[in-house]
Structure formats: structure tokens, C-alpha cells
Coordinates of C-alpha atoms and ligand atoms in Angstrom, one line a residue:
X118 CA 40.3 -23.8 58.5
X119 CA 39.0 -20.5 57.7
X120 CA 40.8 -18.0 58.8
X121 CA 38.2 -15.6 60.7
X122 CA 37.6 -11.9 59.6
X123 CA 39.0 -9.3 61.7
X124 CA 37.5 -5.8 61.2
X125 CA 40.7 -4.9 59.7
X126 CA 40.4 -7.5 57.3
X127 CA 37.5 -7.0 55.6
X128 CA 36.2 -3.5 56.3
X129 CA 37.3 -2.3 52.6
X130 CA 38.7 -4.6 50.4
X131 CA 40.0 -8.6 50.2
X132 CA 40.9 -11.6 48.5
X133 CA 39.4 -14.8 49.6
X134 CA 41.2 -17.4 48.4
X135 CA 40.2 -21.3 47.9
X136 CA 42.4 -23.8 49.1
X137 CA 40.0 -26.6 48.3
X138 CA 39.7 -25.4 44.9
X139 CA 43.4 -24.7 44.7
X140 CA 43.9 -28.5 45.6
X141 CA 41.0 -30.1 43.4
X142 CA 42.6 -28.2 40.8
X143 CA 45.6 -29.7 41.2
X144 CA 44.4 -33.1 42.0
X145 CA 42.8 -33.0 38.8
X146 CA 46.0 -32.7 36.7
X147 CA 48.1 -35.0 38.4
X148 CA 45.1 -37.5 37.5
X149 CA 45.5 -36.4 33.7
X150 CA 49.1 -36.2 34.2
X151 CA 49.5 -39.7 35.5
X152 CA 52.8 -38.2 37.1
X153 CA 53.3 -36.1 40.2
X154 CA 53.4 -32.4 40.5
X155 CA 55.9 -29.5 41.1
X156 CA 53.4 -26.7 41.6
X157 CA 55.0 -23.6 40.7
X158 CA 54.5 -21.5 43.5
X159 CA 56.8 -18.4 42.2
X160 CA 56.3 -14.5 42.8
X161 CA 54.5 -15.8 46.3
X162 CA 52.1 -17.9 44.1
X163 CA 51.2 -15.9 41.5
X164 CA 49.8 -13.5 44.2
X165 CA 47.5 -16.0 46.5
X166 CA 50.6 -16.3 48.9
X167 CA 53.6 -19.2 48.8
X168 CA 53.5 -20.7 52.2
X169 CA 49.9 -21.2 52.3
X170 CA 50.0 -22.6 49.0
X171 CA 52.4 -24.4 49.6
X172 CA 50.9 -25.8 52.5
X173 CA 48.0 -27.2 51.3
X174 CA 49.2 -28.4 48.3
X175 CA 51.3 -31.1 50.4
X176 CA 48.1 -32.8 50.3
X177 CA 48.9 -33.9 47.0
X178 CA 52.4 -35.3 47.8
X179 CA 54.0 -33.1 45.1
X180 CA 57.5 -33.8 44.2
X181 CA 59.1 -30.5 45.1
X182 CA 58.1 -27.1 44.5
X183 CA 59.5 -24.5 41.8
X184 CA 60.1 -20.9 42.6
X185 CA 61.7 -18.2 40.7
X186 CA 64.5 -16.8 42.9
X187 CA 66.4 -17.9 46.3
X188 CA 64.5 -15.4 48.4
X189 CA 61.5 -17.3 47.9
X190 CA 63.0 -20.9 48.1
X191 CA 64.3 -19.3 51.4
X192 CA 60.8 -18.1 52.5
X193 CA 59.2 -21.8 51.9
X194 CA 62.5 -23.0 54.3
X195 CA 61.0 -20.7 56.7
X196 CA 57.6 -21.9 56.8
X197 CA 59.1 -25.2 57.6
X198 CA 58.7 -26.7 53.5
X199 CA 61.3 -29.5 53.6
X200 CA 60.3 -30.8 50.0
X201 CA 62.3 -30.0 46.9
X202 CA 62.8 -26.8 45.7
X203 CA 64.1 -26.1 41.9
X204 CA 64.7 -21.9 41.2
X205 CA 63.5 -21.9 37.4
X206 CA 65.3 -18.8 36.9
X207 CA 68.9 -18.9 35.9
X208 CA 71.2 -18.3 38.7
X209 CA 74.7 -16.4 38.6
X210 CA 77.5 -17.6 41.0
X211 CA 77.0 -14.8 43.4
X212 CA 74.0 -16.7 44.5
X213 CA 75.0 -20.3 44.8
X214 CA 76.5 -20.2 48.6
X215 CA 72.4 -18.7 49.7
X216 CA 71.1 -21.9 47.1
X217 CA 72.9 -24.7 48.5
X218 CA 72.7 -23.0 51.9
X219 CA 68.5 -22.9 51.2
X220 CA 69.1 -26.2 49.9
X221 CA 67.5 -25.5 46.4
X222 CA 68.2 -27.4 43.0
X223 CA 69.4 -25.0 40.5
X224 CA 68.3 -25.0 36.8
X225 CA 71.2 -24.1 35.1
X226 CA 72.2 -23.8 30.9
X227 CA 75.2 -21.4 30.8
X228 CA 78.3 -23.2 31.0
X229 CA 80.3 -20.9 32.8
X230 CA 77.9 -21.3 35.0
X231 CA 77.3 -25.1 35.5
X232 CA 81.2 -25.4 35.6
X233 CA 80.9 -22.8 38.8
X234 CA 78.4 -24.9 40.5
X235 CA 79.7 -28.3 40.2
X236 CA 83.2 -26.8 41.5
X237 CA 81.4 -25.2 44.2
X238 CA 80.4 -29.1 45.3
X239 CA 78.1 -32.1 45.0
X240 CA 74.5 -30.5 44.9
X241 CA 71.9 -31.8 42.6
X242 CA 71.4 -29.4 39.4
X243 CA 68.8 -29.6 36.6
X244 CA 70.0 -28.8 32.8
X245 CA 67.9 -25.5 30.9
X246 CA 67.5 -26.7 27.4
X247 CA 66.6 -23.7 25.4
X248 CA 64.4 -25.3 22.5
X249 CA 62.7 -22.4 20.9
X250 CA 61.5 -19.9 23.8
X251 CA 65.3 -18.2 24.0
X252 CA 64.8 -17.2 27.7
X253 CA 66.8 -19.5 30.0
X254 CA 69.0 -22.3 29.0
X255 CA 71.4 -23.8 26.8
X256 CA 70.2 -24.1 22.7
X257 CA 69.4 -27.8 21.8
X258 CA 71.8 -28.2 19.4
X259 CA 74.3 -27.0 21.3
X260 CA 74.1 -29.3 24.4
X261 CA 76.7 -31.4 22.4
X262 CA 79.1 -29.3 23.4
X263 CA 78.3 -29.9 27.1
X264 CA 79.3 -33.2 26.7
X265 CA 83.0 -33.8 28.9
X266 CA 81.2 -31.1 31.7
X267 CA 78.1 -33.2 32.2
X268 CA 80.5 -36.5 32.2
X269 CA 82.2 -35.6 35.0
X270 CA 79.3 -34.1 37.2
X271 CA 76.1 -35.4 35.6
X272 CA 73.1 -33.3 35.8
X273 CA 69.8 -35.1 38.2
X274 CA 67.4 -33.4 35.5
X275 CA 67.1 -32.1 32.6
X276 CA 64.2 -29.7 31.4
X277 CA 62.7 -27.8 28.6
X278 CA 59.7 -25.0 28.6
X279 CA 57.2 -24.6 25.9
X280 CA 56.8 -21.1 24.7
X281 CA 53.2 -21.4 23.1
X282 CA 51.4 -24.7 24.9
X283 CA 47.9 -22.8 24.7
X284 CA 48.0 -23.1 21.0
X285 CA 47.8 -26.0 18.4
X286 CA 50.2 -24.3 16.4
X287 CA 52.6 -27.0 15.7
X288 CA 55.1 -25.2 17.8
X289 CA 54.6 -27.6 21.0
X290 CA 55.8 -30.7 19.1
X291 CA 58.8 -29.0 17.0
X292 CA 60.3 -27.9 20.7
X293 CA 60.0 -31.6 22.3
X294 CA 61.8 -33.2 18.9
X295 CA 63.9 -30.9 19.7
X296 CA 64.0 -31.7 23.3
X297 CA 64.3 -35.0 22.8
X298 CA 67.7 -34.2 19.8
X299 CA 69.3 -32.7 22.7
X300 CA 68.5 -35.6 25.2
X301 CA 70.0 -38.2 22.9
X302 CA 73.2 -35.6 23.1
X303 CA 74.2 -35.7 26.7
X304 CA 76.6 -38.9 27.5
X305 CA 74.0 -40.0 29.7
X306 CA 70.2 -39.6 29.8
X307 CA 69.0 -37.4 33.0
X308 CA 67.2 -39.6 35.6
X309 CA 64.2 -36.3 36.0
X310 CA 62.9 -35.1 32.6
X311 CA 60.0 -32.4 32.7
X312 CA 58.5 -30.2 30.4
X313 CA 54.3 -29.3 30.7
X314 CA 53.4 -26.1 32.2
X315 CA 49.7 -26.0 32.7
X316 CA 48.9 -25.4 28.7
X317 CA 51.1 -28.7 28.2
X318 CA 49.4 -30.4 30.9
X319 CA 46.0 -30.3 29.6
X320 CA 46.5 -30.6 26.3
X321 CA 48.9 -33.8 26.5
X322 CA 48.2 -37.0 28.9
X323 CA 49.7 -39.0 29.8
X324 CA 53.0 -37.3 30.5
X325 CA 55.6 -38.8 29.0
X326 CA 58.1 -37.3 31.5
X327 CA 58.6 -37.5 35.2
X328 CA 56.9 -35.0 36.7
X329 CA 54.9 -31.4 35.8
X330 CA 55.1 -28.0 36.4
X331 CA 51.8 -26.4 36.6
X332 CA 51.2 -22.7 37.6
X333 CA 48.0 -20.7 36.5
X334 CA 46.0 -24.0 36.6
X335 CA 46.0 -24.4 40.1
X336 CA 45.1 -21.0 40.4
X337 CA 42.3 -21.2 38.3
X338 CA 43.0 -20.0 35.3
X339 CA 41.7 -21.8 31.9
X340 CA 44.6 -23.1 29.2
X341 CA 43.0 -21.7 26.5
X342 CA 40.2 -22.5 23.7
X343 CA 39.9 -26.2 23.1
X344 CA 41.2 -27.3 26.8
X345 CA 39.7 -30.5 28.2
X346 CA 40.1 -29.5 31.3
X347 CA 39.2 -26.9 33.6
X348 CA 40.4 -25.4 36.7
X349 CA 37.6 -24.1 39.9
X350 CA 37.8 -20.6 40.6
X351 CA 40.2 -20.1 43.4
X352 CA 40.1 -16.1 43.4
X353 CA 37.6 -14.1 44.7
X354 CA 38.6 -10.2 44.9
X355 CA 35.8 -8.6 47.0
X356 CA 35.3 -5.1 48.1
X357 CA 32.5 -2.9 50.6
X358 CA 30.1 -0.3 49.6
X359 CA 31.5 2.9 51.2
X360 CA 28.9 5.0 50.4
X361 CA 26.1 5.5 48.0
X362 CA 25.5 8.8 45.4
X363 CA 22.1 9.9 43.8
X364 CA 22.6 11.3 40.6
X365 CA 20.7 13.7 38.3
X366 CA 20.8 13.3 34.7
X367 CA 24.3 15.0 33.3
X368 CA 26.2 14.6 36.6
X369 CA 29.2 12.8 36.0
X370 CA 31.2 10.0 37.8
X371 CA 35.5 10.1 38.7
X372 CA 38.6 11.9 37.1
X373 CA 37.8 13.3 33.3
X374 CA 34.2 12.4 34.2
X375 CA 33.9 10.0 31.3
X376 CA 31.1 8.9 32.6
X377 CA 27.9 11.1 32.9
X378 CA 24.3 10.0 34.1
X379 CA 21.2 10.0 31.8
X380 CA 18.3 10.3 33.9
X381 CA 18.5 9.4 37.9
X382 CA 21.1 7.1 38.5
X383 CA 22.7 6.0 41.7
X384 CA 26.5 4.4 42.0
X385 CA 28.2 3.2 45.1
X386 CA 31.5 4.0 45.4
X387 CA 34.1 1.0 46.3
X388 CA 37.0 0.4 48.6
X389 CA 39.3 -0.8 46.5
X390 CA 41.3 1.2 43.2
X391 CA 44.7 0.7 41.3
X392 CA 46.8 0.8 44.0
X393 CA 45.5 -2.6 45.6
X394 CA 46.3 -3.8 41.9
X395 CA 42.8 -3.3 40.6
X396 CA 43.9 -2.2 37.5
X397 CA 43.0 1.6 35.7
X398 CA 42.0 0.3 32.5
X399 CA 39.1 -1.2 34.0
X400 CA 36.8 2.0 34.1
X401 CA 33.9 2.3 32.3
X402 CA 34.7 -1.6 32.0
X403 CA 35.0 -3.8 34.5
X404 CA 32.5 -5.8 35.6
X405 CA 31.2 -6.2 39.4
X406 CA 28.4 -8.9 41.3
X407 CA 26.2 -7.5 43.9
X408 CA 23.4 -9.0 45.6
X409 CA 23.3 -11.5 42.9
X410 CA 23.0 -8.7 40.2
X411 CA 25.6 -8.0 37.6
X412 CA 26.9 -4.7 36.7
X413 CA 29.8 -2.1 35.7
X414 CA 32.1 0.2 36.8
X415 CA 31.4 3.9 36.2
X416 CA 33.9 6.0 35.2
X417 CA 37.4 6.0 36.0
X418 CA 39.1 3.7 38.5
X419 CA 41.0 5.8 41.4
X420 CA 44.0 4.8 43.2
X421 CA 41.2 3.9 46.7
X422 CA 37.8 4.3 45.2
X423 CA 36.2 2.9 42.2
X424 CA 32.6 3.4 41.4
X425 CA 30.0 1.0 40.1
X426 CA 26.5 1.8 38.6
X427 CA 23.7 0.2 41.5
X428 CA 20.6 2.1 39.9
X429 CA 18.6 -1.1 39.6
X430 CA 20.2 -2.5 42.6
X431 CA 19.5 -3.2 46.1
X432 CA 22.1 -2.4 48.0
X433 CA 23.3 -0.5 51.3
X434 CA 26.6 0.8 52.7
X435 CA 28.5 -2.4 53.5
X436 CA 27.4 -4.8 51.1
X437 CA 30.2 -6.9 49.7
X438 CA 30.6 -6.8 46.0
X439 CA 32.9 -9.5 43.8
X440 CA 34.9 -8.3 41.6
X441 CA 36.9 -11.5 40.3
X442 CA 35.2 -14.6 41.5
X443 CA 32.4 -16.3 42.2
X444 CA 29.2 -14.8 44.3
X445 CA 26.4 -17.3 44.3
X446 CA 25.7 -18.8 40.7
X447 CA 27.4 -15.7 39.0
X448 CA 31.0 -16.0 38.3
X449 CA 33.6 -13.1 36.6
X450 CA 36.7 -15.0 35.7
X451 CA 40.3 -13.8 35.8
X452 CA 40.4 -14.4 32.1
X453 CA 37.3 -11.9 31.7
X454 CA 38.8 -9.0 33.9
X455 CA 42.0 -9.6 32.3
X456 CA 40.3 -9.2 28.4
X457 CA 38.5 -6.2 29.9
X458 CA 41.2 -4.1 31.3
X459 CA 42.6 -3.7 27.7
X460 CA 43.6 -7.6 26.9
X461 CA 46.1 -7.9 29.4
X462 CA 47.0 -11.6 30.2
X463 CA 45.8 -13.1 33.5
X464 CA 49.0 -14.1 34.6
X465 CA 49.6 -10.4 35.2
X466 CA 45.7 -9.9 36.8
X467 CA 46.6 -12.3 39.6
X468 CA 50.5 -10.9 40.4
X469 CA 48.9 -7.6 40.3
X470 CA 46.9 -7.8 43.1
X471 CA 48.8 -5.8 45.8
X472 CA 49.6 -6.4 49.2
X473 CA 46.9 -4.1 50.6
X474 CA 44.4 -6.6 50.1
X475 CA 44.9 -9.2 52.9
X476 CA 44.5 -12.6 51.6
X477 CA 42.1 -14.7 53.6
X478 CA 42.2 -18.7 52.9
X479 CA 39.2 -20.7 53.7
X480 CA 38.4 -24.7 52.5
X481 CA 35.8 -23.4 50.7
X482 CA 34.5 -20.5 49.3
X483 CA 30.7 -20.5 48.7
Ligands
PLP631 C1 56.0 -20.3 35.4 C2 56.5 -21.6 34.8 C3 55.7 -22.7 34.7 C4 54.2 -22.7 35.0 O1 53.5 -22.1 33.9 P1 51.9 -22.0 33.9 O2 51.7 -21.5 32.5 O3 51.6 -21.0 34.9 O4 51.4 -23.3 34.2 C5 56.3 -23.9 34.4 N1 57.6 -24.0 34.1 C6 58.4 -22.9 34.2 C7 59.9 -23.1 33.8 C8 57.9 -21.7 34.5 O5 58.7 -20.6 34.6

């Protein structure tokens, strides 16, 4: 299935995006894993887009699908999604008519809150054990105190979330003894545990839980120095040639012309700036594939425009340049245009990437 081009599509600026990749990817944890998945497919999946995502990745027969909020559990339910849903974000009362109306599994730590839900009704619920991250969910040692609650309406699950999984920092194993301290504390032990985001995926097989959570994996993103495993791109953030500029020596390129020409140079100027999410800090910086050449950015990204140096490069109004992803054997990783636009993380690369770029899925990207 690839979705064909429309002029409106492609005339300026895209994002292909792999679903073959997206699925090897994920058939390649759940082989390391030795469990099955729950692909987290929040904030629309990480940018790619949830239903189609979602879609594909049925071809793995994951166990559910986690999300972040009800809106997005509702947009799945949509789409037609009749798996599992869990909302990994804590949820206040006000929201728990839409969840059991979306049919949604809540992850839930505050008491108050657990009490609310289990009044509200039966409804499968997954306990937040807080061991070390101090985001979402109840402290390990106190889950004690949970005790007569849970007795009377006995959570399905119960979960933890590893704050640093990328390192080998000693802090990974500290949270599961804790994990497991808090475990051996409920009256009863859950019949789902999970832990592993990605980070804990590939650097611990088998699981020793039910089933994993993996996000930035599937999207192609790498876990870090040391992984043993690692992801196919999945991204590919391409962009036209508008038009091309001959310079002479001292003319200078964009806003604050921080870039200036020594000798003839020529740039082409781009269809694509920071308000489709390609990020500011990338000027002077970023790098670009064209015509199987590699090259940078000159001067200052613009909000619609960004301008690349082509002096020793072929290349005519039209042309299609990569600006994350692969284009023939050349490859910029998300990793590399996050360290370039000032070390931001590549979490934030990919959920950056705005809605003015229409997303176009193939099989396969080549
Ligand atoms: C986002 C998230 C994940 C996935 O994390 P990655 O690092 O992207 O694999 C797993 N579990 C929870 C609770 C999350 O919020």
C-alpha cells in the first residue's frame, strides 16, 4: 500500500513513513522480548500518525495499545481499534465516564483516585508503582498501605517505568527490587506485570514480565551506546528545491546573515522551516542528502524556507532532498539531527514535526 502522491502532497515538503520498517522493528523486539507487545502509540505515535500505526502494527498481534490521554484512546475507537487500550497518564475522575465509555484500562496510583474508579464500577485498572522516576504512581513502599482497597477490587495489572533504561547506571536494577518490594506488598500478586520501555527492552531479554511497552524503537530510534539491537529507519523528512541562488563572494544567506559566501557559491532554498517542526537551531547545522551528495544548511532556518549549500552539487528546481532519513546508501538519523539542533533528545525531533507535513505511509521506503 503506498499511498500515491498528490500534487498537494509532495510539491514542498513531507514525511514518508515506513510501515515495513515500523513493523520489522517491532517484530524484532517481541523476538528479544519473548513476550508480546503494547506499542505505545501516544501523542498520535510520536508524530508518524496513531491509526496508521496502529494499523499495521496488528500484524504483530500486540496485546493492546498504550496512549497517553482518552482523546487518543477515543481516536483508535474511531478507526475501528478494538484491542486494549491502557492511558499511561494518570487520570482524574472527571474523565472516567469518557474512559470506560472508550473502553480504556486506566493506570492509576493515587488512592483517592483508585477508590473513585472502582466505585464508579467493574472496569479493569492497572496499579502506577512509582519506584524512583516520581512522575505517575503510587511510591513502592507505600503500596502497603493500599492493601484493604486492592482487596476488595483487585487491580488486572500492575506496572512500573524506568527513569534511566539507556544507561548501565545501576539505577535500572534498584527500581525493579523495588518493583518487585512493592509486588510482594499487595494481598495478591497482579495477573499483568510490565515494566521495559524500549531502553529496557534491549538491554534485558528475556522479559521477565508479561508483556512490553516500546515507543521510540518502533519508530526507529537507537537505545543508546552499548544496545544490541537496532531499530530500521522509519522516518524520512523530505523537502523540494524551490529555487536556486548564485552567490558572489561576501553575499550572505537568511535572517542575521550568519552565513556569508567565500568565493562563488550557490544554495537552493527549501520548502520546509520551523513551523513544519524543522527546528531553528538547525542553521548553519543541520545536515541535508541530495542527489546522493551530503551537505549543510546555510544560515538561519526560516519559518517556510531553509537554505542549503549545493555549490558542488547537481541539482535543479524540484529535486527532493532528505533531511532525516535514508536516501540511497546515505542515512541522517533522528539521533543526529537531534544532537545537531543543540542536543535536543529525539523524542522531541519526531513530536515536533508539525502537521503541515502530510505523512505518506508506503511498505517500503527505498
Ligand atoms: C512513553 C512510554 C513508554 C515508551 O517509552 P520509549 O522510551 O519510547 O520506548 C513506555 N512506558 C510508559 C509508561 C511510557 O510513558
Amino acid at each position: 500500500m503506498t499511498t500515491e502522491s498528490t500534487a498537494t502532497q509532495t510539491t514542498r515538503a513531507w514525511v514518508d513513513i515506513d510501515l515495513g520498517a515500523l513493523v520489522r522493528n517491532g517484530a524484532a523486539l517481541q523476538r528479544h522480548a519473548g513476550v508480546p507487545l503494547v506499542p505505545m502509540i501516544k501523542a498520535d505515535a510520536y508524530g508518524l500518525g496513531a491509526v496508521a500505526c496502529a494499523r499495521a502494527l496488528l500484524a504483530l498481534q500486540p496485546h493492546g495499545f498504550g496512549v497517553a490521554t482518552v482523546a487518543e484512546a477515543l481516536e483508535l475507537r474511531e478507526a475501528g481499534i478494538r484491542q486494549r487500550i491502557y492511558v499511561f497518564s494518570p487520570l482524574l475522575p472527571l474523565d472516567f465516564a469518557a474512559a470506560r465509555q472508550a473502553g480504556v484500562v486506566p493506570t492509576l496510583g493515587d488512592p483517592a483516585a483508585i477508590a473513585a474508579w472502582v466505585a464508579g464500577g467493574a472496569g479493569a485498572w492497572h496499579l502506577a508503582i512509582d519506584t524512583g522516576m516520581h512522575r505517575a504512581g503510587i511510591r513502592w513502599d507505600a503500596v502497603g498501605a493500599l492493601a484493604d482497597l486492592v482487596r476488595e477490587s483487585p487491580p488486572e495489572g500492575a506496572f512500573t517505568h524506568f527513569h534511566s533504561a539507556e544507561r548501565n547506571d545501576g539505577s535500572w536494577e534498584l527500581q525493579e527490587r523495588r518493583f518487585r518490594d512493592a509486588l510482594a506488598a499487595l494481598p495478591e500478586r497482579p495477573v499483568l506485570l510490565h515494566a521495559q520501555n524500549s531502553a529496557g527492552i534491549v538491554r534485558r531479554s528475556p522479559s521477565p514480565w508479561s508483556f512490553v511497552r516500546p515507543g521510540v524503537f518502533l519508530y526507529g530510534v537507537d537505545s543508546g551506546d552499548g544496545a544490541q539491537l537496532h531499530p530500521e529507519p522509519v522516518v524520512h523528512v523530505r523537502a523540494r528545491v524551490l529555487e536556486l541562488h548564485d552567490l558572489q563572494d561576501g553575499d550572505t544567506v537568511s535572517y542575521g546573515a550568519s552565513w556569508r559566501a567565500v568565493g562563488a557559491r550557490r544554495v537552493a532554498t527549501l520548502g520546509i522551516g520551523y513551523a513544519d517542526g524543522y527546528r531553528r537551531s538547525l542553521g548553519n547545522k543541520g545536515p541535508a542528502l541530495l542527489n546522493g551528495e551530503r551537505t549543510t544548511v546555510s544560515g538561519v532556518v526560516t519559518m517556510d524556507m531553509t537554505m542549503i549549500d549545493v555549490t558542488d552539487i547537481p541539482c535543479a528546481a524540484g529535486d527532493v532532498v532528505t533531511l532525516i532519513g535514508r536516501d540511497g546508501d546515505a542515512l541522517i538519523t533522528v539521533e543526529e539531527v537531534a544532537m545537531y539542533a543543540d542536543f535536543m533528545s529525539p523524542y522531541e525531533v519526531l513530536t515536533g514535526l508539525r502537521q503541515r507535513l502530510p505523512r505518506r505511509y508506503h511498505e517500503r521506503v527505498v
